[in-house]
Short mmCIF file of C-alpha atoms and ligand atoms in Angstrom, two decimals:
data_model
loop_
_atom_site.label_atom_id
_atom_site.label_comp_id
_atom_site.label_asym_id
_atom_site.label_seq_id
_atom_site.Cartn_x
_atom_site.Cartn_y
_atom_site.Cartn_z
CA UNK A 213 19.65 -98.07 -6.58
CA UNK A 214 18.46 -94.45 -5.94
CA UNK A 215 15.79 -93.35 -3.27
CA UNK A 216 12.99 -90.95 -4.63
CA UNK A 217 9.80 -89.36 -3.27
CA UNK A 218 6.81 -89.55 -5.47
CA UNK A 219 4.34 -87.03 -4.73
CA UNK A 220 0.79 -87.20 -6.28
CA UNK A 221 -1.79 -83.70 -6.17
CA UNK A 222 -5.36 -83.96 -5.47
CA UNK A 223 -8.09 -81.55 -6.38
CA UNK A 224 -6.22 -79.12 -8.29
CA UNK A 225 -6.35 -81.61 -10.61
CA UNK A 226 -9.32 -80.52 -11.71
CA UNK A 227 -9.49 -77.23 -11.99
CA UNK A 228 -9.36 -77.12 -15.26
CA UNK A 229 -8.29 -73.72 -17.21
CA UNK A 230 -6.34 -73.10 -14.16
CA UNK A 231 -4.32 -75.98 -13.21
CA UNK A 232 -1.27 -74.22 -14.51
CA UNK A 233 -1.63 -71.67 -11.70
CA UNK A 234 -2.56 -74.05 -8.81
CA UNK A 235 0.58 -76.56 -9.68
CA UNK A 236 3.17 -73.60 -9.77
CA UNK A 237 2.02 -72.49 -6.24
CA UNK A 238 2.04 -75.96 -5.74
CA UNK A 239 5.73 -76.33 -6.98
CA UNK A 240 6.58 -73.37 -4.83
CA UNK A 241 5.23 -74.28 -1.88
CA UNK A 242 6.87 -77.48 -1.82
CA UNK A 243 10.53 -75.47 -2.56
CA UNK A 244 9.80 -73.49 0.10
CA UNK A 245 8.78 -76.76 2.31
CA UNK A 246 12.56 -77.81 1.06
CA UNK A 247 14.56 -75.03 0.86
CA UNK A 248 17.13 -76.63 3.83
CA UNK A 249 17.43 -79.91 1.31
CA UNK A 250 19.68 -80.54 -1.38
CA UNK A 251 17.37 -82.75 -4.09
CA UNK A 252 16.00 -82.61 -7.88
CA UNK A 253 12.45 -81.60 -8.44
CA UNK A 254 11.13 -83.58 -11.67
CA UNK A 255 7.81 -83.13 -12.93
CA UNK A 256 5.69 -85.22 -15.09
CA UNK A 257 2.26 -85.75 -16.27
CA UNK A 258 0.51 -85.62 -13.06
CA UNK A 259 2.96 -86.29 -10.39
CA UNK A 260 6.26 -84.62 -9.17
CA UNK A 261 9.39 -86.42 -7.75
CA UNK A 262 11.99 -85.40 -5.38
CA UNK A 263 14.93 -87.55 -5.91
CA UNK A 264 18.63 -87.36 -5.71
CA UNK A 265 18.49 -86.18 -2.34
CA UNK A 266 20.64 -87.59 0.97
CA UNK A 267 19.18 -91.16 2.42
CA UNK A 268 19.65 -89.27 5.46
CA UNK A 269 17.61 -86.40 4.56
CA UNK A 270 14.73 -88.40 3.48
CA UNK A 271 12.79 -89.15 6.54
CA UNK A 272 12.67 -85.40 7.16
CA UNK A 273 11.73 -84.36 3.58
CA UNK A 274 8.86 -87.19 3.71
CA UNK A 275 7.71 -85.26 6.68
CA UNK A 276 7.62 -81.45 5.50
CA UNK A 277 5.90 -82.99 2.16
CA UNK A 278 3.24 -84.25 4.38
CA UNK A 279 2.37 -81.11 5.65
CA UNK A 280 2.26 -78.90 2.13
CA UNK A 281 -1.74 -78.46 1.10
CA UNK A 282 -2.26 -79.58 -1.84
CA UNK A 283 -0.49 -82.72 -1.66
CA UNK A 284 -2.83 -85.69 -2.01
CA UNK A 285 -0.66 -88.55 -1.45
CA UNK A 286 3.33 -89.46 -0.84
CA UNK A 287 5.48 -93.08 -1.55
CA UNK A 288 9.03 -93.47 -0.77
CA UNK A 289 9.99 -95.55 -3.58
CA UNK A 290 13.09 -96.94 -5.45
CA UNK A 291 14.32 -95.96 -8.84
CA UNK A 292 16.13 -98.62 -10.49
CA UNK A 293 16.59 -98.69 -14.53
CA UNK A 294 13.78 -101.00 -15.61
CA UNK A 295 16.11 -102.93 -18.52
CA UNK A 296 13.54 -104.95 -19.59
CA UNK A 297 16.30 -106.52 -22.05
CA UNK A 298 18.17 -108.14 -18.74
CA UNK A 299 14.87 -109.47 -17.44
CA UNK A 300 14.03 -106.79 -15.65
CA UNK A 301 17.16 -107.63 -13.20
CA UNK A 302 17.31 -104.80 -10.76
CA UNK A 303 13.62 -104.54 -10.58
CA UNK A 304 13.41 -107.82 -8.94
CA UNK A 305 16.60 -107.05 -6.83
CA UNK A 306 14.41 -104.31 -5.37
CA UNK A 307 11.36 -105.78 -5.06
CA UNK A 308 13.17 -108.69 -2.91
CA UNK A 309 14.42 -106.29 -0.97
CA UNK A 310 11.38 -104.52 -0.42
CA UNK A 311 9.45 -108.28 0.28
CA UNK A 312 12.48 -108.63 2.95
CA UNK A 313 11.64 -105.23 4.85
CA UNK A 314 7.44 -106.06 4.76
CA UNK A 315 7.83 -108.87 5.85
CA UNK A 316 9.90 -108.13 9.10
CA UNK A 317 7.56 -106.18 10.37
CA UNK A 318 4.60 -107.87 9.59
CA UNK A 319 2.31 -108.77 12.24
CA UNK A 320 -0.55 -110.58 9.98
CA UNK A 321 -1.00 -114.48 9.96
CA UNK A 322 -0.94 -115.37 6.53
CA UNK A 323 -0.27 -112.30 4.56
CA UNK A 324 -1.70 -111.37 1.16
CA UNK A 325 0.12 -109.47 -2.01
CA UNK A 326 -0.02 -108.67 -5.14
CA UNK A 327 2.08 -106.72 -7.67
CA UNK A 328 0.64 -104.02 -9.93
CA UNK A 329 2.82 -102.96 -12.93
CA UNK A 330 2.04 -99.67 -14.68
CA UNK A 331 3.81 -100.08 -18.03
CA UNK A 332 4.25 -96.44 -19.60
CA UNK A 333 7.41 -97.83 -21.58
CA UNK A 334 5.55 -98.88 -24.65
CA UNK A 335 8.88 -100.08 -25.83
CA UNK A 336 8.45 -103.33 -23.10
CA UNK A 337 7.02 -106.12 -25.04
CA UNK A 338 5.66 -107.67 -22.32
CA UNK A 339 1.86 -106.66 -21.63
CA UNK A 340 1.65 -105.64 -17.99
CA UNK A 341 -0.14 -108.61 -16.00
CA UNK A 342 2.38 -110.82 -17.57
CA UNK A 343 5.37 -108.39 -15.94
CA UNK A 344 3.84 -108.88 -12.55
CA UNK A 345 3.13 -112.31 -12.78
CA UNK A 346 6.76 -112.94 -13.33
CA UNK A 347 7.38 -110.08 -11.01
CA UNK A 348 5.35 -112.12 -8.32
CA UNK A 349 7.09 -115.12 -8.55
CA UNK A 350 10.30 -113.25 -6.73
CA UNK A 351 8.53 -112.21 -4.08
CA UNK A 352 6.93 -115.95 -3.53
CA UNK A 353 10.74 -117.00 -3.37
CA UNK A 354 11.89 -114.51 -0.93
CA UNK A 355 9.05 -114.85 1.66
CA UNK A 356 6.22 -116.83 2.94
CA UNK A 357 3.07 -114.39 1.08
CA UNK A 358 0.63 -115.81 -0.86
CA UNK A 359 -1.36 -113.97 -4.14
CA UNK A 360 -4.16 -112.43 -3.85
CA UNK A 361 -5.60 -110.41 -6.81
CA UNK A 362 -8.68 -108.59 -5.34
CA UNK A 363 -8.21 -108.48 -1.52
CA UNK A 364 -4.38 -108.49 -0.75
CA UNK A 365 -2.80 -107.08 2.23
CA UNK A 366 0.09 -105.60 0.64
CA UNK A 367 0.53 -103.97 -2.93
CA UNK A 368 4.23 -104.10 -4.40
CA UNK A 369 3.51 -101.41 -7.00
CA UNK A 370 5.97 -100.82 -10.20
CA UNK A 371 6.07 -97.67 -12.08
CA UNK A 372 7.72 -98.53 -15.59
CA UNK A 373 7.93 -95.23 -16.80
CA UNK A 374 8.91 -93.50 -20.13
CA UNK A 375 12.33 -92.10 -19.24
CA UNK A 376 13.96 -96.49 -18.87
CA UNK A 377 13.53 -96.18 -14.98
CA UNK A 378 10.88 -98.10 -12.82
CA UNK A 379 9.59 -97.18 -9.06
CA UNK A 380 9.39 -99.86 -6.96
CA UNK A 381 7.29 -98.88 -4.09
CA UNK A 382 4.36 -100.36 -1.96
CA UNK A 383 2.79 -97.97 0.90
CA UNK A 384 1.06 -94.82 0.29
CA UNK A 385 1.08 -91.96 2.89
CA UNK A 386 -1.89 -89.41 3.12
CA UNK A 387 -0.61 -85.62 2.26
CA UNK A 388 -2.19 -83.07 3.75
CA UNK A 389 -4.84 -82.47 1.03
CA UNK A 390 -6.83 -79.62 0.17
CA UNK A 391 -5.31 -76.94 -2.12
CA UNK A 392 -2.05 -75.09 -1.90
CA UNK A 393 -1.65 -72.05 0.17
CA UNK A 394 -1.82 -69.05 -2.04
CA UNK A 395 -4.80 -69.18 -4.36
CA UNK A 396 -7.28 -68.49 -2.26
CA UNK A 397 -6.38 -64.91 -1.64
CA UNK A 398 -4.97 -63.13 1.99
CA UNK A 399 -6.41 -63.52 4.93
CA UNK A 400 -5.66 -61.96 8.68
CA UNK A 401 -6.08 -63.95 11.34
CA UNK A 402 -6.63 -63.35 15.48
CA UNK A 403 -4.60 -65.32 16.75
CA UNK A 404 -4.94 -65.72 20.68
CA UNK A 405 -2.89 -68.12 22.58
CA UNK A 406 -5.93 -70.52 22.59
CA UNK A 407 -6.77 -74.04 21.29
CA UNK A 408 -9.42 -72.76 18.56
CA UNK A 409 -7.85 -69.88 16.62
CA UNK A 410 -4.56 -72.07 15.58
CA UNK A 411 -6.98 -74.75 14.26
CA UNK A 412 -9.03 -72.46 12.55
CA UNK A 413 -5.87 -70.66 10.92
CA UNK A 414 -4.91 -74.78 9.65
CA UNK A 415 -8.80 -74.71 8.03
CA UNK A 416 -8.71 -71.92 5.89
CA UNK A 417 -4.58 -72.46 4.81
CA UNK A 418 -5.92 -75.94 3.58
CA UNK A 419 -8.45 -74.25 1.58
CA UNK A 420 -5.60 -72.06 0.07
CA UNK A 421 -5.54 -69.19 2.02
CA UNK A 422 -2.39 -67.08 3.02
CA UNK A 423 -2.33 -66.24 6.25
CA UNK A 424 -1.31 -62.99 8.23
CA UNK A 425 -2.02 -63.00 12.13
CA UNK A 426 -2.62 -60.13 14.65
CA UNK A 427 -2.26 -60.83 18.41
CA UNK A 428 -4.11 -58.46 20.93
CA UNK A 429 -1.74 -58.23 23.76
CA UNK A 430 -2.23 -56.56 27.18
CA UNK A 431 1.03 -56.11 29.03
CA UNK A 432 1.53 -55.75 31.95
CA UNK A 433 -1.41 -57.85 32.57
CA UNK A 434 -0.12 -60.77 30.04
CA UNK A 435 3.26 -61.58 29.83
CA UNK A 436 6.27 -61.85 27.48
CA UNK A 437 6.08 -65.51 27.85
CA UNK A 438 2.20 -65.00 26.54
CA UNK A 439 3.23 -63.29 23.42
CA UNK A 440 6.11 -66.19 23.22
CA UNK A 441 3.24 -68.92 23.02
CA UNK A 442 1.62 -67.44 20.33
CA UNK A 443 5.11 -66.88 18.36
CA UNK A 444 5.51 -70.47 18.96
CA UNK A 445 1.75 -70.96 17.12
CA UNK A 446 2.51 -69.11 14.38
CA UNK A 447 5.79 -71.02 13.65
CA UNK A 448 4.01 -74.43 14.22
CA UNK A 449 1.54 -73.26 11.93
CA UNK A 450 4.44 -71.69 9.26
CA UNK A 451 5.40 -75.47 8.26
CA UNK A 452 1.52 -75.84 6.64
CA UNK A 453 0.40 -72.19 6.09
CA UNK A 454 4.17 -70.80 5.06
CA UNK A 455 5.62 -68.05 6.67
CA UNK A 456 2.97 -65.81 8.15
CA UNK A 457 3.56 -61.98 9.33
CA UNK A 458 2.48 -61.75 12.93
CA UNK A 459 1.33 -58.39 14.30
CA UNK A 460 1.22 -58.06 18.35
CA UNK A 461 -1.34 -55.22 18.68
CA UNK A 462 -0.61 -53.08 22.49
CA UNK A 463 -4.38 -53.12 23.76
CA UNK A 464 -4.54 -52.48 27.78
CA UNK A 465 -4.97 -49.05 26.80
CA UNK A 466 -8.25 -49.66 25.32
CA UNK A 467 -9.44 -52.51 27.39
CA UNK A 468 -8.66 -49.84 30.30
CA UNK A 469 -10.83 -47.32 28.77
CA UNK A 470 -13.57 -49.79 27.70
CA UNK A 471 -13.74 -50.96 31.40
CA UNK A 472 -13.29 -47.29 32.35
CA UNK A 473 -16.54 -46.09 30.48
CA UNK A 474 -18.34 -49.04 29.16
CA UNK A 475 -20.98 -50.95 30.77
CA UNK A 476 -19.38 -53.89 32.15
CA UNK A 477 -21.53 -55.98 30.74
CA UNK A 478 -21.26 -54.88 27.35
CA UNK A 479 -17.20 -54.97 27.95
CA UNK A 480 -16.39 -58.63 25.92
CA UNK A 481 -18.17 -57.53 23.05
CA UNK A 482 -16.63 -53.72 23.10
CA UNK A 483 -13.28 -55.61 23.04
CA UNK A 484 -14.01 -57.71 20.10
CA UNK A 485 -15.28 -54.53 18.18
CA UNK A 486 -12.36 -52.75 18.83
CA UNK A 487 -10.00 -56.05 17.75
CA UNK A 488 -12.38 -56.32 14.39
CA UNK A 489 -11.64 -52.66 13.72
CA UNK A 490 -8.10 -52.85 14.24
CA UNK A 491 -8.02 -56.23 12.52
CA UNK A 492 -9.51 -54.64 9.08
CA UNK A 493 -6.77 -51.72 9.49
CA UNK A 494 -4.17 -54.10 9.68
CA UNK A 495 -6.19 -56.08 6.89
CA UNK A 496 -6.09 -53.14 4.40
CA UNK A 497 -2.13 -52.82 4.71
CA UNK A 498 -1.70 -56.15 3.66
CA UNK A 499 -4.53 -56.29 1.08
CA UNK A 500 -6.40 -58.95 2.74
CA UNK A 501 -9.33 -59.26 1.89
CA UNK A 502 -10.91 -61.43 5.01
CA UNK A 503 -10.86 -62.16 8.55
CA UNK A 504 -10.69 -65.20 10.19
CA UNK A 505 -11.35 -66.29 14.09
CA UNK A 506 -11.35 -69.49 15.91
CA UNK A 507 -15.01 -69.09 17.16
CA UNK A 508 -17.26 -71.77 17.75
CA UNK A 509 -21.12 -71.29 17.95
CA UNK A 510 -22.52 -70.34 21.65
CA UNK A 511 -19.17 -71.99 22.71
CA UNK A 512 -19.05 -68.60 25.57
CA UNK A 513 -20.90 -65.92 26.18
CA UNK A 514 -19.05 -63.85 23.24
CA UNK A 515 -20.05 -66.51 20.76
CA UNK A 516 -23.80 -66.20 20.15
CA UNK A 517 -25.30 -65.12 16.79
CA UNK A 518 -25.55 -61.50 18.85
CA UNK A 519 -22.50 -61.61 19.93
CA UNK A 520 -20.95 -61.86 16.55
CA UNK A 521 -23.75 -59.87 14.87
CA UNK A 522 -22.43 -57.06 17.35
CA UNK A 523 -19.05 -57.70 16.54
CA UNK A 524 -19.05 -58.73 12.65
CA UNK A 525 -20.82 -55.08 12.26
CA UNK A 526 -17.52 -53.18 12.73
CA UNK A 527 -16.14 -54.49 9.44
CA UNK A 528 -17.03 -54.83 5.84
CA UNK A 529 -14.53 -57.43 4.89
CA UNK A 530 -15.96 -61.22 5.45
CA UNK A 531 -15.60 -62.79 8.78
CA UNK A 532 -14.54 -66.36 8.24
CA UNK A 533 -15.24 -68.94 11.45
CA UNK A 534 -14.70 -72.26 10.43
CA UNK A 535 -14.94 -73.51 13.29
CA UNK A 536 -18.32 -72.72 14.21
CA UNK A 537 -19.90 -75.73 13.91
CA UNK A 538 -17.34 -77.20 16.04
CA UNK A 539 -17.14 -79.06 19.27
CA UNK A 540 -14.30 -78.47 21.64
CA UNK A 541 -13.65 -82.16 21.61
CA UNK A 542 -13.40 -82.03 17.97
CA UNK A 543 -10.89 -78.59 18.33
CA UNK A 544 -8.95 -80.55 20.59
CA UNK A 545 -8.22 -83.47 17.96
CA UNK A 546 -7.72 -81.30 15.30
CA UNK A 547 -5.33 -79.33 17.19
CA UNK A 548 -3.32 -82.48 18.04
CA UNK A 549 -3.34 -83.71 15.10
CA UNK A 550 -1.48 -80.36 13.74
CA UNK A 551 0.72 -80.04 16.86
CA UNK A 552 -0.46 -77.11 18.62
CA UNK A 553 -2.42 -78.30 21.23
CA UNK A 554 0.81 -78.28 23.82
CA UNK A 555 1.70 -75.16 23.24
CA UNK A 556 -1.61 -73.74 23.49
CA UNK A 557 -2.56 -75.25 26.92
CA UNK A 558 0.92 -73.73 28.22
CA UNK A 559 -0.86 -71.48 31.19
CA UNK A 560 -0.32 -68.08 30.15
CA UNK A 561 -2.93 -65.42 30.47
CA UNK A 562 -4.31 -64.32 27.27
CA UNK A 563 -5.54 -59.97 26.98
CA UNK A 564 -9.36 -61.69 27.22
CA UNK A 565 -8.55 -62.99 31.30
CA UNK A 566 -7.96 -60.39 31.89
CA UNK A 567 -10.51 -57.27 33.37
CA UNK A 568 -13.16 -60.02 32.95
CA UNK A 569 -17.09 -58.62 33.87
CA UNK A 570 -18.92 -61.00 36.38
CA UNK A 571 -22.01 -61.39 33.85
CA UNK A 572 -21.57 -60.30 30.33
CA UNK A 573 -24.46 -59.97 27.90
CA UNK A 574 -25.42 -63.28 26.32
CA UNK A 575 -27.52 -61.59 23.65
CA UNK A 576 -26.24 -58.32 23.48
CA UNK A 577 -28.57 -56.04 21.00
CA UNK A 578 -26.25 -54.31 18.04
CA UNK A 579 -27.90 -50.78 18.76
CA UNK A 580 -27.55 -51.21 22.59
CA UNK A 581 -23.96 -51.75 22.55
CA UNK A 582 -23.18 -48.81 19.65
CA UNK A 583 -24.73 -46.46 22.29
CA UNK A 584 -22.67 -47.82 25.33
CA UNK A 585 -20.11 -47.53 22.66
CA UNK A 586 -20.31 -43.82 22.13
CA UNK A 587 -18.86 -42.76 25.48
CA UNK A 588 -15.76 -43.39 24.52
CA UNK A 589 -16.30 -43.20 20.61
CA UNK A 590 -13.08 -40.44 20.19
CA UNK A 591 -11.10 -41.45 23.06
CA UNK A 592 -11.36 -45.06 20.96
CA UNK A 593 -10.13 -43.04 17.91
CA UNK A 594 -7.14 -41.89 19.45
CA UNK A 595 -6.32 -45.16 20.99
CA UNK A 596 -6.64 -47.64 17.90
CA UNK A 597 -4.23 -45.33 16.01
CA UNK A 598 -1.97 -45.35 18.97
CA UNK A 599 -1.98 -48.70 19.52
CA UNK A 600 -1.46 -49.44 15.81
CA UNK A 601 1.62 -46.81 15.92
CA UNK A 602 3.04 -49.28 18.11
CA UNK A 603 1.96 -52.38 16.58
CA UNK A 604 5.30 -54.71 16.98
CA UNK A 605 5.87 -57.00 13.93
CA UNK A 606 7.03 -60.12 14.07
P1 LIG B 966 -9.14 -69.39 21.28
O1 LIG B 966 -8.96 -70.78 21.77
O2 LIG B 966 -8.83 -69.24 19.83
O3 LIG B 966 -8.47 -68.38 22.17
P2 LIG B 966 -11.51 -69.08 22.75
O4 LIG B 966 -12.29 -70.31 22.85
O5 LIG B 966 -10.63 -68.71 23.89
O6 LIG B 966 -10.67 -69.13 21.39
P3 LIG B 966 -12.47 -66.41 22.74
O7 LIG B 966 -11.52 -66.03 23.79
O8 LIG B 966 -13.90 -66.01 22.84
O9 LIG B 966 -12.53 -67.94 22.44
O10 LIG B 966 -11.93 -65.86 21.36
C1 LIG B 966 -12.63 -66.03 20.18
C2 LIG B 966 -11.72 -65.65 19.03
O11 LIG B 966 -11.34 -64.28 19.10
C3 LIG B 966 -10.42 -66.41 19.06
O12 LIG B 966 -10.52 -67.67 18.45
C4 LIG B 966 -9.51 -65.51 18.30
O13 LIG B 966 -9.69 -65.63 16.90
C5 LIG B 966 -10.00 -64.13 18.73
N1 LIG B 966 -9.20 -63.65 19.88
C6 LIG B 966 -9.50 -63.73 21.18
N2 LIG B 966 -8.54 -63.19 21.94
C7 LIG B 966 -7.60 -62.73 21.11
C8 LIG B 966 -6.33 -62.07 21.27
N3 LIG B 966 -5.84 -61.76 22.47
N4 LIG B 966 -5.63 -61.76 20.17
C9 LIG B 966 -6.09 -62.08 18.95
N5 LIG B 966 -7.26 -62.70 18.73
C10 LIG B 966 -8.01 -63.04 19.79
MG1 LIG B 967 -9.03 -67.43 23.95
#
C-alpha cells in the first residue's frame, strides 16, 4: 500500500495550441512548491501524481499543492496494484480501510455511498458498474452505509488505470485555481503594509502573473519593524506567487520636498505620482510590463477616478487594480483566506501616515496638480534617481 497525491489542472486545459506551455510552468511551479520534499512526479493524460514521498511529509505537500495556481483540484489517495486476476484483493483491502476511517468521523444519521470505478485497464474483463457493484458489497460489510446511486453522501472513487495500479480515494480538495504563475507576463507591484495591496498581488498571481514588489519607505518616520511587515507579506505571498524580488524605495526625501513646496492639498496625489514614476523605473529593469495596486474605488480620498486619472498619467505601462470594485469587507475575507490579514493589521506606520494634509483634494484636476507639480519638477529629478541609487533589494 503506497500513499499518492493526485493532482487534476483546470483551465489550462483548454488552451489549446498552448497547453504544452501552461503545463510545464505548471510542472515547475509545483517543483518549486516541493523543492524541500523527496517524491516522484508522474504525469499522465490529464493529471499529475506525486507519489513515493514520506507519510510524514504528506500533510505538508497536500498543503503547498493547494496553494500552486493552476491547480484545480487535489485527492490523497491509495495506490494498490489493481490484480484483477486475485479479485481485485488489495483494492477491497483499501477500500475497507478507507470505509473504516469515513465512517469514524462521520456525523450524518444514515449515511449514503456509492463507488465509482474508472476502468482505463481495458485488459479487466469486468465492465465497470459490475466492478463497483462487487466493490460495494465490501464496504456494506465493513460499515453501517447504505447505496445510493444519484444522491450519496460519500463517493469511494477507484482509478483502474493503464500502468496495473488502482487509486482508491474518496474526497476532493479545491486547489487554488486559476492559471499558473508565469504566463501572464511580469508585473511590479506597491506593496504597502496594508490589507488591500497583498490581496490584490494574490488576484493578478492567480491570473498568471509574476510578481515583483516595490515598498515606499520613509525612515525615520516608519520603522524597521514597518519594512519587516511587509517582508513578512511578500513571503506569505511567495508560497502562491513564487519568489518575488522586493524593492524598499528611501522616499522621506521626496515626501519632505513635496510637503516642502507642494500645496498641501495636492500632497497625496504628488506622492502617488512620484511612487508611479519610480514604480515604471523599477518596472523597466525588470521588463515588466504592468503595474499593479491594491486600490479600491472612492475607498479614500486618493481613490477617486481623479485621483487615479492624476496619478495613472505619470506612466505608460497599464495600471492594474483589481480590487477596485471591492469592498473592504470583501478585502478583509480575501485576505484571511490567503493569510495576510495578521500581519497586515500589525500597527506599524506605513510612508502614507505619515506628513498627512488636513483636507486633501477629493477631485483633484490632472492639469492643476502638474502645475503645483512644477515647483519642484528638477529638485524631483534629482531625488527619484537618488532614491533609486539607494533602492535596497530584498
Ligand atoms: P493598502 O491596504 O494596500 O495599504 P490602502 O487602503 O491603505 O491600501 P492607500 O494607502 O491609498 O490605500 O494605498 C493605495 C495603494 O497604493 C496601495 O494598495 C498600494 O498598492 C500603494 N501604496 C500605498 N502606500 C504604499 C507604500 N508605502 N509602498 C508601496 N505602495 C504603496
Ligand atoms: Mg495603505
Amino acid at each position: 500500500m503506497n500513499n499518492v497525491i493526485i493532482i487534476r489542472y483546470g483551465e489550462i486545459f483548454l488552451k489549446g495550441k498552448n497547453r504544452d506551455y501552461f503545463e510545464s510552468l505548471l510542472i515547475k511551479n509545483i517543483k518549486v512548491a516541493l523543492e524541500d520534499y523527496d517524491y516522484k512526479f508522474v504525469r499522465t493524460q490529464g493529471r499529475y501524481f506525486i507519489e513515493d514521498f514520506s507519510e510524514d511529509d504528506g500533510y505538508e505537500i497536500m498543503e503547498h499543492l493547494k496553494c500552486v495556481f493552476g491547480i484545480y483540484s487535489l485527492s490523497y489517495a491509495t495506490k494498490v496494484p489493481t490484480n484483477f486476476e486475485g479479485d481485485f484483493k488489495e483494492v477491497k483491502e483499501s477500500l475497507k480501510t478507507l470505509a473504516k476511517e469515513i465512517n469514524e468521523e462521520n456525523t450524518i444519521l444514515n449515511p449514503t455511498f456509492r463507488v465509482t470505478v474508472k476502468r482505463a485497464d481495458k485488459r479487466i474483463p469486468m465492465k465497470s458498474y459490475e466492478i463497483a457493484g462487487e466493490l460495494a458489497g465490501v464496504i456494506l460489510a465493513t460499515v453501517r452505509f447504505k447505496v445510493s446511486l444519484e444522491k450519496h453522501d460519500y463517493e469511494f472513487m477507484v482509478d483502474m488505470r493503464e500502468n496495473g495500479y488502482s487509486y482508491v480515494y474518496s474526497k476532493v480538495f479545491m486547489g487554488a485555481g486559476g492559471l499558473p504563475v508565469g504566463c501572464s507576463g511580469k508585473g511590479m507591484m506597491l506593496l504597502s503594509g496594508g490589507i488591500d495591496s497583498p490581496v490584490a498581488g494574490y488576484m493578478m498571481a492567480k491570473r498568471g502573473m509574476k510578481l515583483f514588489a516595490v515598498h515606499f519607505a520613509s525612515p525615520p518616520y516608519t520603522s524597521d519593524k514597518a519594512k519587516e511587515k511587509v517582508i513578512e507579506l511578500k513571503e506569505i505571498m511567495e508560497k502562491y506567487a513564487g519568489k518575488i524580488k522586493l524593492y524598499v524605495v528611501p522616499f522621506t526625501d521626496i515626501q519632505m520636498e513635496i510637503h516642502k513646496s507642494c500645496p498641501s492639498e495636492f500632497m497625496i496625489t504628488i506622492m502617488r505620482r512620484y511612487m508611479m514614476r519610480i514604480a515604471t523605473i523599477l518596472a523597466a529593469k525588470e521588463d515588466c510590463k504592468s503595474i499593479v495596486t491594491g486600490e479600491s474605488l472612492g475607498q479614500v480620498a486618493s481613490q477617486t477616478v481623479e485621483s487615479m486619472t492624476c496619478t495613472g498619467a505619470t506612466t505608460d505601462l497599464p495600471i492594474f487594480r483589481p480590487l477596485i470594485g471591492f469592498d473592504k469587507e470583501d478585502i478583509m475575507t480575501l485576505a484571511k483566506k490567503i493569510g495576510t490579514f495578521e500581519t497586515s493589521i500589525l500597527p506599524y506606520e506605513d510612508c502614507c501616515t505619515v506628513f498627512l494634509p488636513k483636507s486633501p483634494a477629493i477631485k483633484p484636476r490632472l492639469a492643476v496638480v502638474e502645475k503645483a507639480e512644477q515647483a519642484m519638477w528638477e529638485v524631483g529629478e534629482e531625488l527619484m534617481k537618488k532614491a533609486i541609487e539607494n533602492v535596497e533589494i530584498i
